[in-house]
CSV table of N, CA and C in Angstrom, one decimal:
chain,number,residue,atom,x,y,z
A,1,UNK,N,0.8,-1.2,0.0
A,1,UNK,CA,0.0,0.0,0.0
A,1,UNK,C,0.9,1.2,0.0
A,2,UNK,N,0.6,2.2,-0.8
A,2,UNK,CA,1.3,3.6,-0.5
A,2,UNK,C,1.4,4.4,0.4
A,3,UNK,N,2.2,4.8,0.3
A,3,UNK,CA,2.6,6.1,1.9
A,3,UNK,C,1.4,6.8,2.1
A,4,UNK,N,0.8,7.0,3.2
A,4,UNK,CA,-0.1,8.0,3.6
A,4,UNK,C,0.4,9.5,3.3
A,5,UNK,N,-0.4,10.1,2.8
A,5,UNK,CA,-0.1,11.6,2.7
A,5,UNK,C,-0.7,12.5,4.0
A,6,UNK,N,-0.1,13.7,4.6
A,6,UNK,CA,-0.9,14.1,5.2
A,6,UNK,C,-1.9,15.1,4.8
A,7,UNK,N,-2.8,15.7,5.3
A,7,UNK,CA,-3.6,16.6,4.9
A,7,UNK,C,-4.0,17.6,5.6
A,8,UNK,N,-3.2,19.2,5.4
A,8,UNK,CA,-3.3,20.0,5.7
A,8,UNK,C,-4.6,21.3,5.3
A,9,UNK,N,-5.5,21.8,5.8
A,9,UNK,CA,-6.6,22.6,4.9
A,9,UNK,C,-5.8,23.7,5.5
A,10,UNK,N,-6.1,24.9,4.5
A,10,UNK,CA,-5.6,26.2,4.6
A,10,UNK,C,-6.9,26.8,5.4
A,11,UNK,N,-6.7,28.0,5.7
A,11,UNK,CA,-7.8,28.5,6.7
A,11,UNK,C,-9.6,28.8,5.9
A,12,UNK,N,-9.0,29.4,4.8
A,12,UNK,CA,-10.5,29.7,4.3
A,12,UNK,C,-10.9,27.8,3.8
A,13,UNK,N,-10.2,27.1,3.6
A,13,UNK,CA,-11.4,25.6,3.0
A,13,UNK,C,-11.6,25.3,4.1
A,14,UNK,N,-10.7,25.3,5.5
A,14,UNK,CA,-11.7,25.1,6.7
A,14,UNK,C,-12.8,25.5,7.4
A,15,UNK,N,-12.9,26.7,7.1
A,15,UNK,CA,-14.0,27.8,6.8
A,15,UNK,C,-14.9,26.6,5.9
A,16,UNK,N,-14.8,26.6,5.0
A,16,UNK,CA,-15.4,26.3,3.3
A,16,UNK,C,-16.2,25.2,4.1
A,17,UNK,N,-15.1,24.0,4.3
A,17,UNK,CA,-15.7,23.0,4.5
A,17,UNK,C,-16.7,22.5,6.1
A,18,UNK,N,-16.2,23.8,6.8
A,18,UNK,CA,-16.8,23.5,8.0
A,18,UNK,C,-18.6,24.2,7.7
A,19,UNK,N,-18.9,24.9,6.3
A,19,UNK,CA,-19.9,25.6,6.3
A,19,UNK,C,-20.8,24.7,5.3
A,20,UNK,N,-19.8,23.4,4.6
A,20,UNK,CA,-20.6,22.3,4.0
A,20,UNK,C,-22.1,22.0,4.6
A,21,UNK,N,-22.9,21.4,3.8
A,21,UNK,CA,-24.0,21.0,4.1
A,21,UNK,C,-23.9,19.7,4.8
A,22,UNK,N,-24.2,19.1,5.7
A,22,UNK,CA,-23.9,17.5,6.5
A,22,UNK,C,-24.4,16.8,5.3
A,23,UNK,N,-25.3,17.3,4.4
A,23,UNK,CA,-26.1,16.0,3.1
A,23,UNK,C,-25.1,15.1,2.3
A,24,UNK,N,-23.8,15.8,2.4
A,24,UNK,CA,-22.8,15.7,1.6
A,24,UNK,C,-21.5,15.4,2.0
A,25,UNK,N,-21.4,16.2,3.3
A,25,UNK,CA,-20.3,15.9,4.2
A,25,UNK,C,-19.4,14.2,3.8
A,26,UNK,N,-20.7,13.4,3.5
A,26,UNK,CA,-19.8,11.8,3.4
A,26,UNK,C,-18.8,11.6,1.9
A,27,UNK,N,-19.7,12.0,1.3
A,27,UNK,CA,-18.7,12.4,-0.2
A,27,UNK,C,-17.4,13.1,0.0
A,28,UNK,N,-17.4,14.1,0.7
A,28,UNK,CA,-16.9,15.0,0.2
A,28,UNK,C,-15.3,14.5,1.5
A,29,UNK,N,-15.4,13.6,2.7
A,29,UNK,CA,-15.0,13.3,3.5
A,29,UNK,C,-14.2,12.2,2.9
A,30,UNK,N,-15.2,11.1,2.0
A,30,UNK,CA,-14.7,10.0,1.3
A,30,UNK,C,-12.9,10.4,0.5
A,31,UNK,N,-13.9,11.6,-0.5
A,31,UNK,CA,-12.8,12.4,-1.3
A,31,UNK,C,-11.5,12.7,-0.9
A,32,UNK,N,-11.6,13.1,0.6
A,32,UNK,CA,-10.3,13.9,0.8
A,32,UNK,C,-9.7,12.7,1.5
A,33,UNK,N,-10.3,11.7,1.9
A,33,UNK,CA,-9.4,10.5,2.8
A,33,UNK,C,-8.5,10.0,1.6
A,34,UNK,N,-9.3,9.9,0.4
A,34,UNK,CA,-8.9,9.4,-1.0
A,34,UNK,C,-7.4,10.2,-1.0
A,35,UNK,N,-7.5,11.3,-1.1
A,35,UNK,CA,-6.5,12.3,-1.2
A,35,UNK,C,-5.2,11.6,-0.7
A,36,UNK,N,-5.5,11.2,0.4
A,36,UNK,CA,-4.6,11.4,1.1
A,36,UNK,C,-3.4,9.9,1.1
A,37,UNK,N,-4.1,9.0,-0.2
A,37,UNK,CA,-3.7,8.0,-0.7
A,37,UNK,C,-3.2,7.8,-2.2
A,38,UNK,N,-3.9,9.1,-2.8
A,38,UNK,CA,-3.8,8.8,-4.1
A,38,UNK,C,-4.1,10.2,-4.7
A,39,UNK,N,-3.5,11.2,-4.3
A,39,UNK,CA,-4.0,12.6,-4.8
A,39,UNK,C,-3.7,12.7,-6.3
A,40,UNK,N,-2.4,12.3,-6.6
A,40,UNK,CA,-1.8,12.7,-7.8
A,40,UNK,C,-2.8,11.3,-9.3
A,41,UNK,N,-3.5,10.3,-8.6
A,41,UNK,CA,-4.3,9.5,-9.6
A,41,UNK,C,-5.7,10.3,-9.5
A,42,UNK,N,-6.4,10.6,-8.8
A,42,UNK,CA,-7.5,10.9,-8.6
A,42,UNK,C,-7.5,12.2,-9.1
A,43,UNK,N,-7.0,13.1,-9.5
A,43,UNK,CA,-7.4,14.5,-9.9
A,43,UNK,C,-6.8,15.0,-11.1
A,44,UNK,N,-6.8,16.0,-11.2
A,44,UNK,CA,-6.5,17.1,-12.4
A,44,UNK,C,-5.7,18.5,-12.4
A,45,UNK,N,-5.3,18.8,-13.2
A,45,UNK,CA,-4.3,20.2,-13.5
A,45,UNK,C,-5.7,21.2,-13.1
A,46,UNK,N,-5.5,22.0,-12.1
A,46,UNK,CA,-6.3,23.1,-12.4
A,46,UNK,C,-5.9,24.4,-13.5
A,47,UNK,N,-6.4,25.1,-14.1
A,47,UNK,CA,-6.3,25.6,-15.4
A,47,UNK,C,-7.3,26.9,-15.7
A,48,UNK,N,-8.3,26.6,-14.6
A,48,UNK,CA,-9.1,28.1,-14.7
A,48,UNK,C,-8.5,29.3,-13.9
A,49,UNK,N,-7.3,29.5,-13.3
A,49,UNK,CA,-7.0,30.7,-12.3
A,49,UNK,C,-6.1,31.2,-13.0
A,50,UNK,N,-5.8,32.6,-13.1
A,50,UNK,CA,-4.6,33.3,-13.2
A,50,UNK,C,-3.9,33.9,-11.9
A,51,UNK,N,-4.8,33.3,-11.0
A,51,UNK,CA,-4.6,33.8,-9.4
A,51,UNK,C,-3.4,32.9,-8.4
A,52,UNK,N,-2.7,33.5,-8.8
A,52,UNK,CA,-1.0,33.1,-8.2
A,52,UNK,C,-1.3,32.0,-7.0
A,53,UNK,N,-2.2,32.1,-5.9
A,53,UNK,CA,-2.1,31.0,-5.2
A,53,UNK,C,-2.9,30.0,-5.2
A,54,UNK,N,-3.7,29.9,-6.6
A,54,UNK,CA,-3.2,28.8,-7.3
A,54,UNK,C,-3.2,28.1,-8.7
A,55,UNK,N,-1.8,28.8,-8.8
A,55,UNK,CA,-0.6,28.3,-9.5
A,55,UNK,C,-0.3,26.6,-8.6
A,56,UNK,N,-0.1,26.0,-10.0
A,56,UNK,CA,0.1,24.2,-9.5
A,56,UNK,C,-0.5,23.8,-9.0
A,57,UNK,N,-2.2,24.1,-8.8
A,57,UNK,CA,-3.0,23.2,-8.5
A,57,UNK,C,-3.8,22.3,-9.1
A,58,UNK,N,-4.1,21.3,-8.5
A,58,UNK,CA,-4.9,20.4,-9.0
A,58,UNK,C,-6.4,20.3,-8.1
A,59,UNK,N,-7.8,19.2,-8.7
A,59,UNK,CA,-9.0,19.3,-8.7
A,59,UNK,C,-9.3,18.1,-8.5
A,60,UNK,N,-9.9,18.1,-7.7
A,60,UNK,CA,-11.2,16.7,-7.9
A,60,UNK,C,-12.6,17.3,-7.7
A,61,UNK,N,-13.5,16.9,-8.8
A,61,UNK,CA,-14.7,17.3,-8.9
A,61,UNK,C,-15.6,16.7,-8.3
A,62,UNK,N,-16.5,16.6,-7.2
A,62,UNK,CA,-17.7,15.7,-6.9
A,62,UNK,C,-18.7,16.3,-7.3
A,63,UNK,N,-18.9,15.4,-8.6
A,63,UNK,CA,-20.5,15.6,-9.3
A,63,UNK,C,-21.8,15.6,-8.9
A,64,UNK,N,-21.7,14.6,-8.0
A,64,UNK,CA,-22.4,14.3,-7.1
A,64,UNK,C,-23.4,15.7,-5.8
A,65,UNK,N,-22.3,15.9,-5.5
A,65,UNK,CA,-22.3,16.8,-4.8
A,65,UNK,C,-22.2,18.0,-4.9
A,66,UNK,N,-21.6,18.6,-6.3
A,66,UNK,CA,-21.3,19.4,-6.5
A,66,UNK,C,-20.3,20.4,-6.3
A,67,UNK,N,-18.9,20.1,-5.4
A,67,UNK,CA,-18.4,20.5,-5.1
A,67,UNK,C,-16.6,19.9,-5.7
A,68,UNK,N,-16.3,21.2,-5.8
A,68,UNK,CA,-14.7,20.9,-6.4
A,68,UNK,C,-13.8,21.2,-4.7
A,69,UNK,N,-13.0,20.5,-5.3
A,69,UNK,CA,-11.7,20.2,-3.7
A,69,UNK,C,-10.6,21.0,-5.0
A,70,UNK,N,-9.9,22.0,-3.9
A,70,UNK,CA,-8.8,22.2,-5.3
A,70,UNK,C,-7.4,22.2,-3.9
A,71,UNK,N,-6.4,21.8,-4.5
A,71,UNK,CA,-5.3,21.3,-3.2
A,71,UNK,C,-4.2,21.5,-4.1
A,72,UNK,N,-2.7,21.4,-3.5
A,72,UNK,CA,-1.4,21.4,-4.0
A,72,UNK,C,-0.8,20.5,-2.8
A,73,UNK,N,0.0,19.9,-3.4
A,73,UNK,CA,0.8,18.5,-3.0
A,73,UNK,C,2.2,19.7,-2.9
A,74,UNK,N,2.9,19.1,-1.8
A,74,UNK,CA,4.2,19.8,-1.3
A,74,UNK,C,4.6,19.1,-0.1
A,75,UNK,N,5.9,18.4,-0.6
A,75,UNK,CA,6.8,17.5,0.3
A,75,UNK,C,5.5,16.6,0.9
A,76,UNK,N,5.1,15.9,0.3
A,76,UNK,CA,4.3,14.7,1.3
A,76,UNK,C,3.1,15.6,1.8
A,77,UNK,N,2.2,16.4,1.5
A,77,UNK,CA,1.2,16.9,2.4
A,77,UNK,C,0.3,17.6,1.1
A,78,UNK,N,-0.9,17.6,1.2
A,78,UNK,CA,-2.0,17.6,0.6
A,78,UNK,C,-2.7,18.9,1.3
A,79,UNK,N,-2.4,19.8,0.6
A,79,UNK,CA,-2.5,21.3,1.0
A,79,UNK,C,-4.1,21.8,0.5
A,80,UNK,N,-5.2,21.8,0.9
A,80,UNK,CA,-6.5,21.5,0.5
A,80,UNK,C,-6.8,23.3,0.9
A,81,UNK,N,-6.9,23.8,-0.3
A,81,UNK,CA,-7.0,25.6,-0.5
A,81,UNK,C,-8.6,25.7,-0.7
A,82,UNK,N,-9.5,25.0,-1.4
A,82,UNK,CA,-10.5,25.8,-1.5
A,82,UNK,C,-11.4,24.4,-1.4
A,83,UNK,N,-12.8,24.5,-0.8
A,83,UNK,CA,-13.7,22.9,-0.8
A,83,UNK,C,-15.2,24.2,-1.1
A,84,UNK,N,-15.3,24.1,-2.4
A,84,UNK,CA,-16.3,25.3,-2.7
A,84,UNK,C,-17.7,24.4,-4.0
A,85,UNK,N,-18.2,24.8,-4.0
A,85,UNK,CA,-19.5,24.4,-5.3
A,85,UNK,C,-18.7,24.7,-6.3
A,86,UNK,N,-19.1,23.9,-7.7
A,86,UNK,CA,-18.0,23.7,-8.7
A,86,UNK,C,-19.0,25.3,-9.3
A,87,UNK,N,-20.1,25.7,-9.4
A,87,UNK,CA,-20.3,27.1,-10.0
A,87,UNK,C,-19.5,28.1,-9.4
A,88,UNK,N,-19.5,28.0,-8.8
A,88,UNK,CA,-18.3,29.4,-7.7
A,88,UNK,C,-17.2,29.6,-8.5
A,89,UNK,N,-16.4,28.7,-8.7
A,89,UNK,CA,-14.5,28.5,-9.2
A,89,UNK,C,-15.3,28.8,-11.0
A,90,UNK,N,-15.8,28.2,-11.7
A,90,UNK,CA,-16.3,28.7,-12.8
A,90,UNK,C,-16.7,29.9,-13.2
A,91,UNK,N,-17.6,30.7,-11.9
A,91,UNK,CA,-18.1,32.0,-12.1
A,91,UNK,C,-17.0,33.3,-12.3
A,92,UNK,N,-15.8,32.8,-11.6
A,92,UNK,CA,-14.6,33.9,-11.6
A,92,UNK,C,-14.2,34.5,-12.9
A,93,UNK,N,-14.3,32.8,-13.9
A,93,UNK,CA,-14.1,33.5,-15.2
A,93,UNK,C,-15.4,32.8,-16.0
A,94,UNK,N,-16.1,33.4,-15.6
A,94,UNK,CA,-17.9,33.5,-16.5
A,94,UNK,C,-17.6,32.8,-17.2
A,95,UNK,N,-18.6,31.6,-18.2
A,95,UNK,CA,-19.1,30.7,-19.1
A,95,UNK,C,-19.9,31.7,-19.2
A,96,UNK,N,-20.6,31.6,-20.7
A,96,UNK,CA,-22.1,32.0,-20.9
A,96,UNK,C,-23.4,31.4,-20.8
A,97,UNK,N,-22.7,29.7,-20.9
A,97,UNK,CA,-23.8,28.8,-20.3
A,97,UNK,C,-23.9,28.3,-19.2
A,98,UNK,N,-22.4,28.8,-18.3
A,98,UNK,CA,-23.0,29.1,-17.0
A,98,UNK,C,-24.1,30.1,-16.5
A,99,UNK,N,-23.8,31.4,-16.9
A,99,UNK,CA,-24.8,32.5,-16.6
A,99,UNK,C,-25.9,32.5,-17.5
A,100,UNK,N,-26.4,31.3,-18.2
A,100,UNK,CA,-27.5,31.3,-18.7
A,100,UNK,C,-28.8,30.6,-17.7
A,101,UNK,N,-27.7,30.2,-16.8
A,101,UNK,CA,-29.4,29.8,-15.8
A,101,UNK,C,-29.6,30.2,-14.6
A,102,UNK,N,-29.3,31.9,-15.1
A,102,UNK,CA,-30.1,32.5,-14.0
A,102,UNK,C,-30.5,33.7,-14.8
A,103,UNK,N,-32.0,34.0,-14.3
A,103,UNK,CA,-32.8,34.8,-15.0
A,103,UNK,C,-31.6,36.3,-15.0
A,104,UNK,N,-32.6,37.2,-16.0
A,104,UNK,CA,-31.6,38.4,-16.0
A,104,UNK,C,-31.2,39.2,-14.7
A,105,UNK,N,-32.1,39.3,-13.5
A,105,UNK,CA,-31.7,39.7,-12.3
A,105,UNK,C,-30.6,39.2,-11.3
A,106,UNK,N,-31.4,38.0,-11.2
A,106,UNK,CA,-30.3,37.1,-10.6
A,106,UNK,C,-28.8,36.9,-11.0
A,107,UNK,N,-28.9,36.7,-12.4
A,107,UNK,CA,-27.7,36.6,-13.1
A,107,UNK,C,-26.8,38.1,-12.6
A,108,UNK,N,-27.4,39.3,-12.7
A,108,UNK,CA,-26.4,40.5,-12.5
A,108,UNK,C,-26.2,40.3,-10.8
A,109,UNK,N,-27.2,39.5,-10.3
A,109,UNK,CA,-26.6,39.8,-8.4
A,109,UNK,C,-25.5,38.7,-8.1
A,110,UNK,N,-25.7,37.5,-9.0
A,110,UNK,CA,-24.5,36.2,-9.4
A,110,UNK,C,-23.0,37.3,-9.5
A,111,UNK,N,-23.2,38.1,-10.4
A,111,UNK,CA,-21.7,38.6,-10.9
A,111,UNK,C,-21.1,38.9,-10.0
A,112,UNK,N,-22.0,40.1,-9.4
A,112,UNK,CA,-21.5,41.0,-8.8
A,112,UNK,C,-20.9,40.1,-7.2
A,113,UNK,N,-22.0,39.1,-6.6
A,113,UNK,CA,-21.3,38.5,-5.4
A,113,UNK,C,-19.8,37.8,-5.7
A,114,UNK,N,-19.8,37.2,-7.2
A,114,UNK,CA,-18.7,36.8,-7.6
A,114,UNK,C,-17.2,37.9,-7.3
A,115,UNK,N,-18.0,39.3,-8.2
A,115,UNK,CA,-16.4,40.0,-8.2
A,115,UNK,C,-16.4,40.6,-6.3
A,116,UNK,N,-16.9,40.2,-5.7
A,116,UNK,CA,-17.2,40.8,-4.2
A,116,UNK,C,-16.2,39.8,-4.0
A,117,UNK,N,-16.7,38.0,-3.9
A,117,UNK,CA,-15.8,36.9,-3.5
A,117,UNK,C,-14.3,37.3,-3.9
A,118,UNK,N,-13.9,37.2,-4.9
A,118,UNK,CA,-12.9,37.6,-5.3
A,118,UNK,C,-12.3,38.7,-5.2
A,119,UNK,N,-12.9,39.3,-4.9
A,119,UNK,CA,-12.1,40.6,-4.2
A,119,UNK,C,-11.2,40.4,-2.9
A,120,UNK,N,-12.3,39.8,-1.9
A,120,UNK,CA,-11.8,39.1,-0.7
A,120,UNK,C,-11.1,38.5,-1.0
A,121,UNK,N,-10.9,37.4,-1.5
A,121,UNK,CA,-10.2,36.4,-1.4
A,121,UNK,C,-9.0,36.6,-2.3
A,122,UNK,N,-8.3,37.2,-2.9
A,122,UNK,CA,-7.2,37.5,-3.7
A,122,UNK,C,-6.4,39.1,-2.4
A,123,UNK,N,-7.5,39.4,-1.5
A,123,UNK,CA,-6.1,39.9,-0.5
A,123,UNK,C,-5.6,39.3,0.1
């Protein structure tokens, strides 16, 4: 069996994840144990950010659930940055057929919480 990895959350996914719904909690619990055996089989290059911290990350998506895990592997440790709804990390850099399912109001109050999130979270 492979070396256990450990698994460290950064402050806002402990936040993130401590504000998870319990409906989901087992998925998303499954996931990160997974991580911590197999991070580098189980996921993907992250590729949507221009946002320096995170540079060299990778993603596991739970479809299920709805929620992307985005983490960086460093010396043995599974650095778990953001445990957020996969529309959130998408909304940063708008789809149009993301923002097609929300009526025209909703859609302008969507953006605008978007460039608010990211405002925060890029200080």
């Amino acid at each position: 069996m492979k070396e256990r990895l450990d698994i460290h959350f950064d402050a806002d996914a402990a936040k993130e994840y401590g504000q998870l719904d319990i409906s989901i909690l087992d998925e998303v619990n499954k996931a990160i144990d997974e991580l911590s055996y197999r991070a580098d089989e189980v996921s993907k290059e992250l590729n949507l950010h221009s946002n320096p911290k995170l540079a060299n990350c990778k993603e596991v998506i739970l479809n299920e659930a709805g929620i992307r895990i985005v983490f960086r592997i460093t010396n043995d440790i599974v650095e778990i940055l953001r445990v957020v709804p996969v529309s959130i990390m998408e909304a940063v850099n708008p789809n149009p057929k993301v923002l097609s399912h929300f009526p025209g109001n909703q859609r302008n109050e969507f953006i605008l919480a978007i460039q608010k999130w990211k405002q925060e979270y890029e200080q």
